[in-house]
Coordinates of C-alpha atoms and ligand atoms in Angstrom, one line a residue:
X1 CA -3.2 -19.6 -8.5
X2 CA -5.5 -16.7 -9.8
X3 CA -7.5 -15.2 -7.3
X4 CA -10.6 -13.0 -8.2
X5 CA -9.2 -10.1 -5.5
X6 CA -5.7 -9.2 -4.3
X7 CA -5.8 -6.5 -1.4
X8 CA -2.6 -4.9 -1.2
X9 CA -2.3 -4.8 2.5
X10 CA -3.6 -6.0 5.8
X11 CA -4.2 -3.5 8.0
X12 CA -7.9 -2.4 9.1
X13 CA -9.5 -1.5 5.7
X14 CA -7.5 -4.1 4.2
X15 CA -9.1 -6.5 5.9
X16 CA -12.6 -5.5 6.1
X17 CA -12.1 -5.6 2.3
X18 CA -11.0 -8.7 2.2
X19 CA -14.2 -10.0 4.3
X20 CA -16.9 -8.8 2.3
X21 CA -15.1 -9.9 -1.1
X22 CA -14.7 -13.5 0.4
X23 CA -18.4 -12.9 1.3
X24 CA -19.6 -12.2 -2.1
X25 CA -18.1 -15.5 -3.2
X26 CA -14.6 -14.1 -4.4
X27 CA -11.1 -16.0 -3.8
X28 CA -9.1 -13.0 -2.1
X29 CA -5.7 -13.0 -1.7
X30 CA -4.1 -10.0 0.7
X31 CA -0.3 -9.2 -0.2
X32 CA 1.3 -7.7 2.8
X33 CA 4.7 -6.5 3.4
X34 CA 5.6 -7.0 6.5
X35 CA 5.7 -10.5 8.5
X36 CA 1.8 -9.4 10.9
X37 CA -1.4 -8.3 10.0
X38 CA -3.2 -5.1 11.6
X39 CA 0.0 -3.8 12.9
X40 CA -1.8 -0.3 13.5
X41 CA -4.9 -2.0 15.5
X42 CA -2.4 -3.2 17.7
X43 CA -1.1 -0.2 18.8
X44 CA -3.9 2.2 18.3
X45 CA -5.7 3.6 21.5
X46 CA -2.8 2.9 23.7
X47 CA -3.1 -0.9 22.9
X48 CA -6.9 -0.6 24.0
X49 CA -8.1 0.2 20.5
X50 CA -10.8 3.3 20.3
X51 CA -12.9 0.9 17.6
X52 CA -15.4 3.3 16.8
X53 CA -16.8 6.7 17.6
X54 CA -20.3 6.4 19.3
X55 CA -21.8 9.1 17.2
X56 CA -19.8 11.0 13.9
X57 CA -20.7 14.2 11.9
X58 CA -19.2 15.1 9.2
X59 CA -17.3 18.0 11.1
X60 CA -15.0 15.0 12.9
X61 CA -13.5 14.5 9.2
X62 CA -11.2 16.3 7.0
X63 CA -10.3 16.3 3.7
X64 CA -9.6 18.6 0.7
X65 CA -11.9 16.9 -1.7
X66 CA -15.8 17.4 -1.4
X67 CA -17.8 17.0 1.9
X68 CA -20.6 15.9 -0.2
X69 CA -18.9 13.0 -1.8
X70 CA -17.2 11.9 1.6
X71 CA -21.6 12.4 2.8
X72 CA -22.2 9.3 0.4
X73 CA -19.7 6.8 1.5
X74 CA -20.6 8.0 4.9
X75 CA -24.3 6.5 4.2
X76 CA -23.3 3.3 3.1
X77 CA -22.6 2.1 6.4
X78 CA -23.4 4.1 9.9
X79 CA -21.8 3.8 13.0
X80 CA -24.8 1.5 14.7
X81 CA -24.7 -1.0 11.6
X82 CA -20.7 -1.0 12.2
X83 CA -21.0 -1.9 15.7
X84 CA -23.8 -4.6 15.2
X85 CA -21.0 -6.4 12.8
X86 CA -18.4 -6.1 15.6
X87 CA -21.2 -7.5 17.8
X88 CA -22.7 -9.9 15.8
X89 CA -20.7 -10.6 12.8
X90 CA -16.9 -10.3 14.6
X91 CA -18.2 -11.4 17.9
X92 CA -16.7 -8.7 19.5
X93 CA -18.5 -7.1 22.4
X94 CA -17.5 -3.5 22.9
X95 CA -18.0 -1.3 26.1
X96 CA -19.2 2.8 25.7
X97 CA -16.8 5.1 27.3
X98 CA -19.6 7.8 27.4
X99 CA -17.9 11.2 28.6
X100 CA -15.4 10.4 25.6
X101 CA -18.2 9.3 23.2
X102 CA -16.1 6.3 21.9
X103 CA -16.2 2.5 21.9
X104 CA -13.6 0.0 22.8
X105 CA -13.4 -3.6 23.2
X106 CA -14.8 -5.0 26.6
X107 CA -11.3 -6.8 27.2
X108 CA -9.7 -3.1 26.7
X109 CA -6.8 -5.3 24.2
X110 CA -6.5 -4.3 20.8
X111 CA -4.9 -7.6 20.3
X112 CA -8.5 -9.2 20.3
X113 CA -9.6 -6.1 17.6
X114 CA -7.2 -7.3 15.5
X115 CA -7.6 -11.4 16.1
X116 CA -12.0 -11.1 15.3
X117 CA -11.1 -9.3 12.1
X118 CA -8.3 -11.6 10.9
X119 CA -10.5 -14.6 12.2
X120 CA -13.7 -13.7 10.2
X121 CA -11.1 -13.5 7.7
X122 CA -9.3 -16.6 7.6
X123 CA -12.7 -18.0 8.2
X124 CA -14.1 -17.0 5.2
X125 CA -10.9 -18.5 3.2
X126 CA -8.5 -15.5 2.5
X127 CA -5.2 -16.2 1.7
X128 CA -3.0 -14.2 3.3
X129 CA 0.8 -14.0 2.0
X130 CA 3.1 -11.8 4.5
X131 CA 6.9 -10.5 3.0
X132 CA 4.9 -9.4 0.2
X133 CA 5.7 -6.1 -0.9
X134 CA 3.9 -5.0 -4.0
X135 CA 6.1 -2.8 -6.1
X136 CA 4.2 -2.5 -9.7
X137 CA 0.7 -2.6 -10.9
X138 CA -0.3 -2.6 -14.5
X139 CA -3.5 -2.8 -16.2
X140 CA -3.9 -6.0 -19.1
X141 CA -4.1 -5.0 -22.5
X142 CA -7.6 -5.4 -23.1
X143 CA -9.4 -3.0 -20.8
X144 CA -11.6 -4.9 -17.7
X145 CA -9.2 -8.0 -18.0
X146 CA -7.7 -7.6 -14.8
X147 CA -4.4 -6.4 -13.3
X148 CA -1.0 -8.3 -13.6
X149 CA 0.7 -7.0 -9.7
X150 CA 4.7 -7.3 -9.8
X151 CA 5.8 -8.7 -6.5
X152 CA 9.4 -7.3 -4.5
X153 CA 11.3 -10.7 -5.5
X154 CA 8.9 -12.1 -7.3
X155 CA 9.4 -13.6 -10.8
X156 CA 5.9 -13.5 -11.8
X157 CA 3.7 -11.1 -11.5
X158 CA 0.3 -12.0 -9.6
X159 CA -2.7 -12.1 -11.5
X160 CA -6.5 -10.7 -10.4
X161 CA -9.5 -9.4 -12.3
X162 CA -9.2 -6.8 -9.0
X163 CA -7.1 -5.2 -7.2
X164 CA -7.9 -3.7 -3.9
X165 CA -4.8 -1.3 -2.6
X166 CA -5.3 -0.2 1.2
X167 CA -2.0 0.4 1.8
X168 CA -2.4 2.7 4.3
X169 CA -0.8 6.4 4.3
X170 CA 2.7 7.5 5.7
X171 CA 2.4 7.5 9.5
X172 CA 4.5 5.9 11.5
X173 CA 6.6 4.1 8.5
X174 CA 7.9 1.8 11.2
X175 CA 4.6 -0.4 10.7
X176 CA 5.1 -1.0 7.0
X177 CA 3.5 2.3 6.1
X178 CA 6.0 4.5 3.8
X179 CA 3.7 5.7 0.8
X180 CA 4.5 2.9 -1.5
X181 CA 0.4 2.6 -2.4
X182 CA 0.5 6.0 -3.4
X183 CA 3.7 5.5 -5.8
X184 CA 1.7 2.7 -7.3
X185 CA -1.5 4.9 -8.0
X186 CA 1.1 8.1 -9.0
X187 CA 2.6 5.8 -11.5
X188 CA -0.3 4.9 -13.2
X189 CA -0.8 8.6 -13.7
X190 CA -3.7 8.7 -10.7
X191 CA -3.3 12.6 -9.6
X192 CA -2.7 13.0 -5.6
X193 CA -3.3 15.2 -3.4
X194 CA -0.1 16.4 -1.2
X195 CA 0.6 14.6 1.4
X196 CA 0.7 15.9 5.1
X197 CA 1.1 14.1 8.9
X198 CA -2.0 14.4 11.2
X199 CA -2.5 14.5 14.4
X200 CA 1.0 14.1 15.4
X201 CA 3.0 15.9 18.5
X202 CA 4.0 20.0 18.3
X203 CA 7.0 21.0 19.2
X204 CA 8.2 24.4 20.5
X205 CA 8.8 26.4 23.6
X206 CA 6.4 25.9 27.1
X207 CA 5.8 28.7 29.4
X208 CA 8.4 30.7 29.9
X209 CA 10.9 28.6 27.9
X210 CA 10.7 26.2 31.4
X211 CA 10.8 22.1 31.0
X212 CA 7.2 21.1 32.0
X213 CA 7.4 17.7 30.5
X214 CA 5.1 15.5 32.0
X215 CA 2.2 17.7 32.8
X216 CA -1.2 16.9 31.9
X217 CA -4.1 19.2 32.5
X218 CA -7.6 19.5 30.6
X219 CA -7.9 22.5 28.4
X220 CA -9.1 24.0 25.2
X221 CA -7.0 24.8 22.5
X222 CA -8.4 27.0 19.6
X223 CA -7.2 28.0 16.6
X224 CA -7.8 31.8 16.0
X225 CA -9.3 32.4 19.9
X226 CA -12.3 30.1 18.4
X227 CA -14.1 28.0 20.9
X228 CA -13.4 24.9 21.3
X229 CA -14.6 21.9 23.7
X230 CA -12.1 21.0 26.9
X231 CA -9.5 18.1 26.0
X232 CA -6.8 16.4 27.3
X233 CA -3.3 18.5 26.7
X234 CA 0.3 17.1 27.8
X235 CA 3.4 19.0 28.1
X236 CA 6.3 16.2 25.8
X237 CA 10.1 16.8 25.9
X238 CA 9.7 18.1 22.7
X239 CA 6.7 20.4 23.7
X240 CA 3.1 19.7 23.1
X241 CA 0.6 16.9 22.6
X242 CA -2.5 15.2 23.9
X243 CA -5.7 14.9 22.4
X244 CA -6.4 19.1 22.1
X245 CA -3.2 19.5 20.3
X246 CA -3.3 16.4 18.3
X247 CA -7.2 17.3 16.8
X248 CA -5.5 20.7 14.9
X249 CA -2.0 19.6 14.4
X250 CA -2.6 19.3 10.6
X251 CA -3.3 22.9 10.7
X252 CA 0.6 23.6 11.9
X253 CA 1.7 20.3 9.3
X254 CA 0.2 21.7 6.1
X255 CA 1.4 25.1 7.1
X256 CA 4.9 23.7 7.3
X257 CA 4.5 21.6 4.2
X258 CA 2.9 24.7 2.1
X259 CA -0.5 23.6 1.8
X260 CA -2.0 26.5 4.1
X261 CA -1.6 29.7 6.7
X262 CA 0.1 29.7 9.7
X263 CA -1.8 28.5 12.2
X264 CA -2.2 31.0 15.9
X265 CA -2.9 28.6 18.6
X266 CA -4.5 29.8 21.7
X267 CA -4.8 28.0 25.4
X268 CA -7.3 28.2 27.7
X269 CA -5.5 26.4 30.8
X270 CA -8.3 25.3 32.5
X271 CA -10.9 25.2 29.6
X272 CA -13.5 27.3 31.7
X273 CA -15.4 30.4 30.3
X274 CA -13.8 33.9 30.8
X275 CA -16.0 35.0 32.6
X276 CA -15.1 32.5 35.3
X277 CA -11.5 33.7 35.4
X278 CA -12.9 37.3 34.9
X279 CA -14.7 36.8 38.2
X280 CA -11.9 35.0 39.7
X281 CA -9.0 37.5 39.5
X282 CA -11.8 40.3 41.0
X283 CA -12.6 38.3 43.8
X284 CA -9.8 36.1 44.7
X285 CA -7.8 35.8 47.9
X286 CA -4.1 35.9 48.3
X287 CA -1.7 36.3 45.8
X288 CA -1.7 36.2 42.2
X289 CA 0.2 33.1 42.6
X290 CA -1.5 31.3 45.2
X291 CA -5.0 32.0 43.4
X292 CA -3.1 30.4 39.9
X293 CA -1.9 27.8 42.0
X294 CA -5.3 26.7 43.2
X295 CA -7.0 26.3 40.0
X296 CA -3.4 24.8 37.8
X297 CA -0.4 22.4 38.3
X298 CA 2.0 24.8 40.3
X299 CA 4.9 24.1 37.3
X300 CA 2.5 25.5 35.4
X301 CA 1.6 28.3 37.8
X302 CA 5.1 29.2 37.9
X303 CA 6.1 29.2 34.3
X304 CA 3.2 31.8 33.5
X305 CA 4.4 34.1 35.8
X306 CA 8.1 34.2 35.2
X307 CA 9.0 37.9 34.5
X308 CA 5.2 38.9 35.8
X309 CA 6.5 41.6 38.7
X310 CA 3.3 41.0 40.2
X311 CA 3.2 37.6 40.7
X312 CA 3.4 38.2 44.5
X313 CA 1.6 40.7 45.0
X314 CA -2.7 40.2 46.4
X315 CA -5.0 39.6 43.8
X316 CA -7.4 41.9 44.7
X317 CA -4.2 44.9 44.3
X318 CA -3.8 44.4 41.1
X319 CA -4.1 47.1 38.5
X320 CA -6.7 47.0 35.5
X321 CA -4.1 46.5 33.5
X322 CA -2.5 43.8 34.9
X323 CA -5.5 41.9 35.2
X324 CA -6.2 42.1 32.1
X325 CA -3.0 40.6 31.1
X326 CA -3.3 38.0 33.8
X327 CA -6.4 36.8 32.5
X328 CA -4.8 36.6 29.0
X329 CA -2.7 34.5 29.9
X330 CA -5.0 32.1 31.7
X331 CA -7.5 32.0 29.1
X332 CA -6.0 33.0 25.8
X333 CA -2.1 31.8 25.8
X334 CA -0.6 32.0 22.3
X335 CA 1.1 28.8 22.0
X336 CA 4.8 28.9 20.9
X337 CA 4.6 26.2 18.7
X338 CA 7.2 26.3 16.0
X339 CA 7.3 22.8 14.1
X340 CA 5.8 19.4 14.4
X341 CA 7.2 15.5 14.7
X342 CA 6.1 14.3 11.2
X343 CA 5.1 10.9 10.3
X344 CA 7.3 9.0 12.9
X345 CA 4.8 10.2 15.5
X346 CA 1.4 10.9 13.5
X347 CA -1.3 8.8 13.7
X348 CA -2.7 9.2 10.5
X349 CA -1.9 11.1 7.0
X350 CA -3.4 13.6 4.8
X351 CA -4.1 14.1 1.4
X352 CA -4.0 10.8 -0.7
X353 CA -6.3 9.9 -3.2
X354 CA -9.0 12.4 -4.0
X355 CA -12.6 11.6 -3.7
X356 CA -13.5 13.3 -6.7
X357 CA -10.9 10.5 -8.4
X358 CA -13.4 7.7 -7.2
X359 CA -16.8 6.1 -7.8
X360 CA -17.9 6.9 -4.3
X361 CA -20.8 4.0 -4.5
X362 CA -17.8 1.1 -4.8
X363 CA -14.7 3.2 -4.1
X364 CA -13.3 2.1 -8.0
X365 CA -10.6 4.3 -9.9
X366 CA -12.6 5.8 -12.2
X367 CA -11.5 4.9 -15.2
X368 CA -9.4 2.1 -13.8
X369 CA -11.9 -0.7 -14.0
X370 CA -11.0 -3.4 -11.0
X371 CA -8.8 -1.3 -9.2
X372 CA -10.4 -0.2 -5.5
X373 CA -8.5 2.4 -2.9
X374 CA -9.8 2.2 0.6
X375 CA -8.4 3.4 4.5
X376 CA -5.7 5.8 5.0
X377 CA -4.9 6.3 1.6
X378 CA -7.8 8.3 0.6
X379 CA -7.7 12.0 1.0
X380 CA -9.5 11.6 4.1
X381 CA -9.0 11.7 8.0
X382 CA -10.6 12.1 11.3
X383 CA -10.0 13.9 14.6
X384 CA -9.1 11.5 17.4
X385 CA -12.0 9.0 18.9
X386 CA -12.2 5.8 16.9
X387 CA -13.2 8.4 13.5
X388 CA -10.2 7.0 11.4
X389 CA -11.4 3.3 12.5
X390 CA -14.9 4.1 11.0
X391 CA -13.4 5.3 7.7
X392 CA -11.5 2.4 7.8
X393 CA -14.1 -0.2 8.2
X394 CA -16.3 1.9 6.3
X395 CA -14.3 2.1 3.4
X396 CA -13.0 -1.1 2.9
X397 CA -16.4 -3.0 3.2
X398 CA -17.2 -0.6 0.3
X399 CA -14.5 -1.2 -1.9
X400 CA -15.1 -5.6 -0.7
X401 CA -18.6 -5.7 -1.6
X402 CA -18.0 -3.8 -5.0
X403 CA -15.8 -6.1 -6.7
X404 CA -16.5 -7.9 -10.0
X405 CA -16.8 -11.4 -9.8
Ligands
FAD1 C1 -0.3 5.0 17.5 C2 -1.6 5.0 16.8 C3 -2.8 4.9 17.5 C4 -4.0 5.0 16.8 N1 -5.1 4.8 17.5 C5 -6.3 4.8 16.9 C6 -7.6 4.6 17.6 O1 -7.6 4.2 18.7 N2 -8.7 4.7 16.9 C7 -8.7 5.1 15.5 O2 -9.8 5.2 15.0 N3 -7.6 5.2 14.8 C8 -6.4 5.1 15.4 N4 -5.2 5.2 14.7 C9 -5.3 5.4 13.3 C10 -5.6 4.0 12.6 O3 -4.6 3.1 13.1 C11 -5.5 4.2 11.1 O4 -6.4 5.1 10.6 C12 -5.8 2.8 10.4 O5 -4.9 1.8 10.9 C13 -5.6 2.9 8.9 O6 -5.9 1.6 8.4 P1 -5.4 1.2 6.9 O7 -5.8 -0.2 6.8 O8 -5.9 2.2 5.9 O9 -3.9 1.3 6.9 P2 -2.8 0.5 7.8 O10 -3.4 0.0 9.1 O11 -1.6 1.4 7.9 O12 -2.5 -0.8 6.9 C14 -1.8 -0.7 5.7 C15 -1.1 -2.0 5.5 O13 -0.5 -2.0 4.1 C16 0.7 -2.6 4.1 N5 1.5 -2.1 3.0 C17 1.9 -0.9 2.7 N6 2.5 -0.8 1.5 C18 2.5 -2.0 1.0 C19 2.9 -2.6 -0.2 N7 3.6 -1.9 -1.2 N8 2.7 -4.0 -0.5 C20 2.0 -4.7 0.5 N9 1.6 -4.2 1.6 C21 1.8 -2.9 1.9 C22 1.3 -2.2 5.5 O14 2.4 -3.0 5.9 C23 0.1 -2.2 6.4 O15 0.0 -3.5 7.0 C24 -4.0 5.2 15.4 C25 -2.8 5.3 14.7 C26 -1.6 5.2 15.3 C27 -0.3 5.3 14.5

């Protein structure tokens, strides 16, 4: 059979995609590798699924193409019309986790993310083949004919007048995600940009090269002693992660890959105000340790002060310039970060497809008539809180509603 869309892939934005095309009258057809839909939405959030972000700017997104063009897709959807179709459309209800400005399912299971998507989907009619793994892609003779799709196994190739490809990025391979989307778009002489893991684990020495795995405290971690907002920030076997450290991992990953400078990344323990500590190590009582001791995890405590000859001595003793180095390392730590864990542990990529490479009102090839990119594999990704679940949806409804038909 010839359907009028194939979406390569069924993940988030592959099957928002696939929704609005089947809504627009199309027969849609998703090719999936593996043997699940929405592997990701299953996982994501700690299995509680962070949907959405209750507000976005955007300064939650990254990417190396332009802002502006990234402002337009942006606009054709915002965050309150996205939640009404989880409310309305999905029948989803989700619940506001105010203090973290994000929105998650009312059940708290991103199994029942994943089930109202593939629902509305099956409801609508779309086919969904799983084992599928598309290896070629090739444009028919006469330009705007459609796309012949060659099929791992296959005989035949598929047939479509479109061809959506939301095959996701890199991350965590183990899903079905392993950059075969982008081989099909570099081999058809599309120009990407390099790839890199985001938010993905550190690793590196802690505190006075001790084992502090396990400890989780609320901080703020800047790059270049800039402010930044307190986060959550966990000590891993393999050294550092949590939400502070996964927001500007990229930072360490694209200096590691080539594709920028070294990132200096400074820790403000408790995530107050200098000023605070400034005050503190003037007026506390008892020792240098006992004050640290009151205000972080004693592992913690003691790790800072290894190799501080003061570390017993009263607080309001010490010299100038010990204080000053005391407060240094409270509120300025240089993190001794010296690599990252790549795409096994990163939630999302970087780089992909370049905005500047797509008709930002349909999220179309330019050029390629019929073939659509949405979701990961755009050069585009957001910080932690439900931001890479809005590009998602965003996206792929996009890319859906555009198709010729
Ligand atoms: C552990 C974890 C937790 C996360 N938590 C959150 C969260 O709470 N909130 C949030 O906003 N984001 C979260 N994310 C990020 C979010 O999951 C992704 O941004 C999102 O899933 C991307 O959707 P996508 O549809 O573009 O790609 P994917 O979900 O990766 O889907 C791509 C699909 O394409 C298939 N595919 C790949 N190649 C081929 C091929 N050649 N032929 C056929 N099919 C193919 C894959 O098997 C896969 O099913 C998390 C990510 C991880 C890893």
């Amino acid at each position: 059979m010839m359907y009028d869309v194939v979406v390569a892939g069924a993940g988030a934005a592959g099957l928002t995609a696939a929704i609005f095309a089947a809504e627009k009258g199309a027969s849609v057809c998703i090719l999936e590798r593996t043997d699940k839909p929405g592997k990701k939405i299953l996982m994501s959030g700690g299995t509680r699924c962070n949907v959405l972000p209750v507000r976005m700017s955007l300064d939650d997104y990254y990417t190396d193409s332009s802002t502006n063009l990234l402002k337009r897709i942006f606009r054709s959807w915002s965050v309150d019309a996205c939640k009404s179709w989880f409310d309305s459309d999905l029948k989803l209800s989700l619940a506001c986790e105010i203090e973290s400005n994000k929105w998650f399912p009312v059940s708290n299971s991103a199994k029942d993310v994943r089930d109202a998507v593939l629902n509305k989907a099956l409801s609508l009619g779309v086919v969904i083949r799983y084992n599928q793994s598309i290896i070629g892609l090739q444009q028919l003779e006469s330009e705007g004919s459609g796309w012949d799709i060659m099929v791992d196994g296959a005989r035949e190739p598929v047939k479509t007048q479109n061809v959506i490809i939301a095959t996701g990025g890199l991350s965590v391979p183990t899903t079905g995600t392993d950059g075969g989307g982008h081989k099909l778009l570099k081999s058809l002489g599309v120009a990407l940009k390099p790839t890199y893991p985001a938010l993905t684990p550190l690793t590196g020495s802690h505190p006075g090269a001790e084992n502090l795995a396990g400890i989780s405290l609320t901080v703020s971690l800047s790059q270049e002693k800039q402010n930044a907002k307190r986060e959550g920030f966990l000590f891993t076997h393999k050294a550092f992660s949590g939400p502070s450290v996964l927001d500007i991992s990229h930072l360490a990953t694209r200096f590691v890959t080539g594709l920028g400078p070294k990132p200096e990344y400074h820790v403000n323990w408790t995530g107050e105000p200098e000023d605070v500590w400034k005050q503190r190590l003037l007026d506390g009582k008892g020792t240098v340790k006992s004050v640290l001791k009151e205000h972080l995890p004693n592992r913690l405590a003691d790790a800072l002060l290894i190799g501080k000859p003061y570390s017993d001595h009263k607080i309001a003793e010490l010299s100038k310039s010990n204080r000053q180095e005391l407060l240094k390392l409270v509120t300025e730590f240089r993190l001794d970060w010296s690599s990252h864990e790549g795409y096994k542990k990163a939630e999302v990529t970087g780089g992909g497809v370049p905005l500047e490479a797509i008709n930002t009102a349909t999220m179309e090839l330019k050029n390629m008539p019929g073939l659509f990119v949405c979701g990961e594999i755009v050069d585009v990704f957001g910080r932690i809180g439900g931001f890479n679940f809005y590009w998602a949806w965003v996206s792929g409804r996009l890319a859906g509603k555009s198709v010729n038909t």
